[in-house]
XYZ file of C-alpha atoms in Angstrom:
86
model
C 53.954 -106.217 -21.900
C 55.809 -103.639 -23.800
C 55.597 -100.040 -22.708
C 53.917 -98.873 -26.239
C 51.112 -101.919 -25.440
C 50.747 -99.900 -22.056
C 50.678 -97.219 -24.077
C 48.054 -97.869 -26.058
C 46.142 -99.468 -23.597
C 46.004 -96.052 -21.494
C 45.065 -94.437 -24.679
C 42.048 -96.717 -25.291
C 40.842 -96.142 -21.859
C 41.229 -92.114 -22.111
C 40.062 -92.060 -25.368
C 37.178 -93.947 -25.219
C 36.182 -92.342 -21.594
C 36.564 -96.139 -19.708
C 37.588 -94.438 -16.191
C 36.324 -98.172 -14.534
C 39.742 -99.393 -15.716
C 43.222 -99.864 -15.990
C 45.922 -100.837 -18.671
C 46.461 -104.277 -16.101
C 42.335 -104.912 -17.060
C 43.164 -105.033 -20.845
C 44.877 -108.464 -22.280
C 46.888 -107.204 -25.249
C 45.064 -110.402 -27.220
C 42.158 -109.971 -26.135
C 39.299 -108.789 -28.642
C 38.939 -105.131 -28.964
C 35.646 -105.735 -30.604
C 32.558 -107.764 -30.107
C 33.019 -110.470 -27.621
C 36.644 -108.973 -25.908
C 36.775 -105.331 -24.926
C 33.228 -104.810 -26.681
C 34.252 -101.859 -28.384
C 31.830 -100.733 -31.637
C 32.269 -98.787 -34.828
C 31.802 -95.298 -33.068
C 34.687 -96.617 -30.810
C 36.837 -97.637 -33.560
C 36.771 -94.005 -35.112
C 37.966 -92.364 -32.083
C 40.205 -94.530 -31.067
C 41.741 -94.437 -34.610
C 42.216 -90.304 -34.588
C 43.378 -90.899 -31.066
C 46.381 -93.466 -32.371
C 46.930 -90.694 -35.398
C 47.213 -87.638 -33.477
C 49.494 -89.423 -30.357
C 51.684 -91.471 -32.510
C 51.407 -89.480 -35.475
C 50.679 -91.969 -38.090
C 48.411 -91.893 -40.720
C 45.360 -94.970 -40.768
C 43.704 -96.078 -44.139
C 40.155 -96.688 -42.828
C 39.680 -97.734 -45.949
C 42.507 -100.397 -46.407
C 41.481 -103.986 -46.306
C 43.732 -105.191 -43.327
C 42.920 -102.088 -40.804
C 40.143 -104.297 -39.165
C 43.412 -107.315 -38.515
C 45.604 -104.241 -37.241
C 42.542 -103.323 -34.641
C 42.102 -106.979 -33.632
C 43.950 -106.560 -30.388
C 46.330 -104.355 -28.825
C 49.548 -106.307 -29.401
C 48.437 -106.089 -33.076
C 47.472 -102.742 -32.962
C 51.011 -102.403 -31.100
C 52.918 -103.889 -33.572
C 51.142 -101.557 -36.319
C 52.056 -98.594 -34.564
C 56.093 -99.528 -34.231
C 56.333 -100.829 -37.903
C 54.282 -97.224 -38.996
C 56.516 -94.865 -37.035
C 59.650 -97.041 -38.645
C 58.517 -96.450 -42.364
């Protein structure tokens, strides 16, 4: 696991107030919505002005392919690394 996965794990888990776990309890493929993590429109939102303001990047809610970016966190990883490089 890379250390911005971890990252972004421990931001999902402050962000979205889940104090019951840890980065370790979060596959980076496993679903972030519906049947993985569980996580819900609402969630989405904040954790999308969470991944702005700490990596300061800018997310297209809007854009077609921001639902494959969320997928998991290795996507949502790999989003974040090839943002901050453009």
């Amino acid at each position: 696991m890379s250390q911005l996965e971890t990252d972004i794990k421990n931001l999902i888990i402050e962000a979205l107030g889940l104090e019951d776990m840890g980065p370790d309890d979060i596959d980076s493929e496993q679903p972030l919505f519906g049947d993985g993590l569980g996580l819900d429109s609402v969630d989405a939102l904040e954790l999308g002005l969470a991944i702005q303001k700490r990596f300061g990047i800018k997310i297209d809610a809007e854009a077609k392919d921001t639902r494959t970016h969320f997928a998991n966190v290795a996507r949502l990883a790999a989003y974040v690394s090839a943002s901050k490089a453009a």
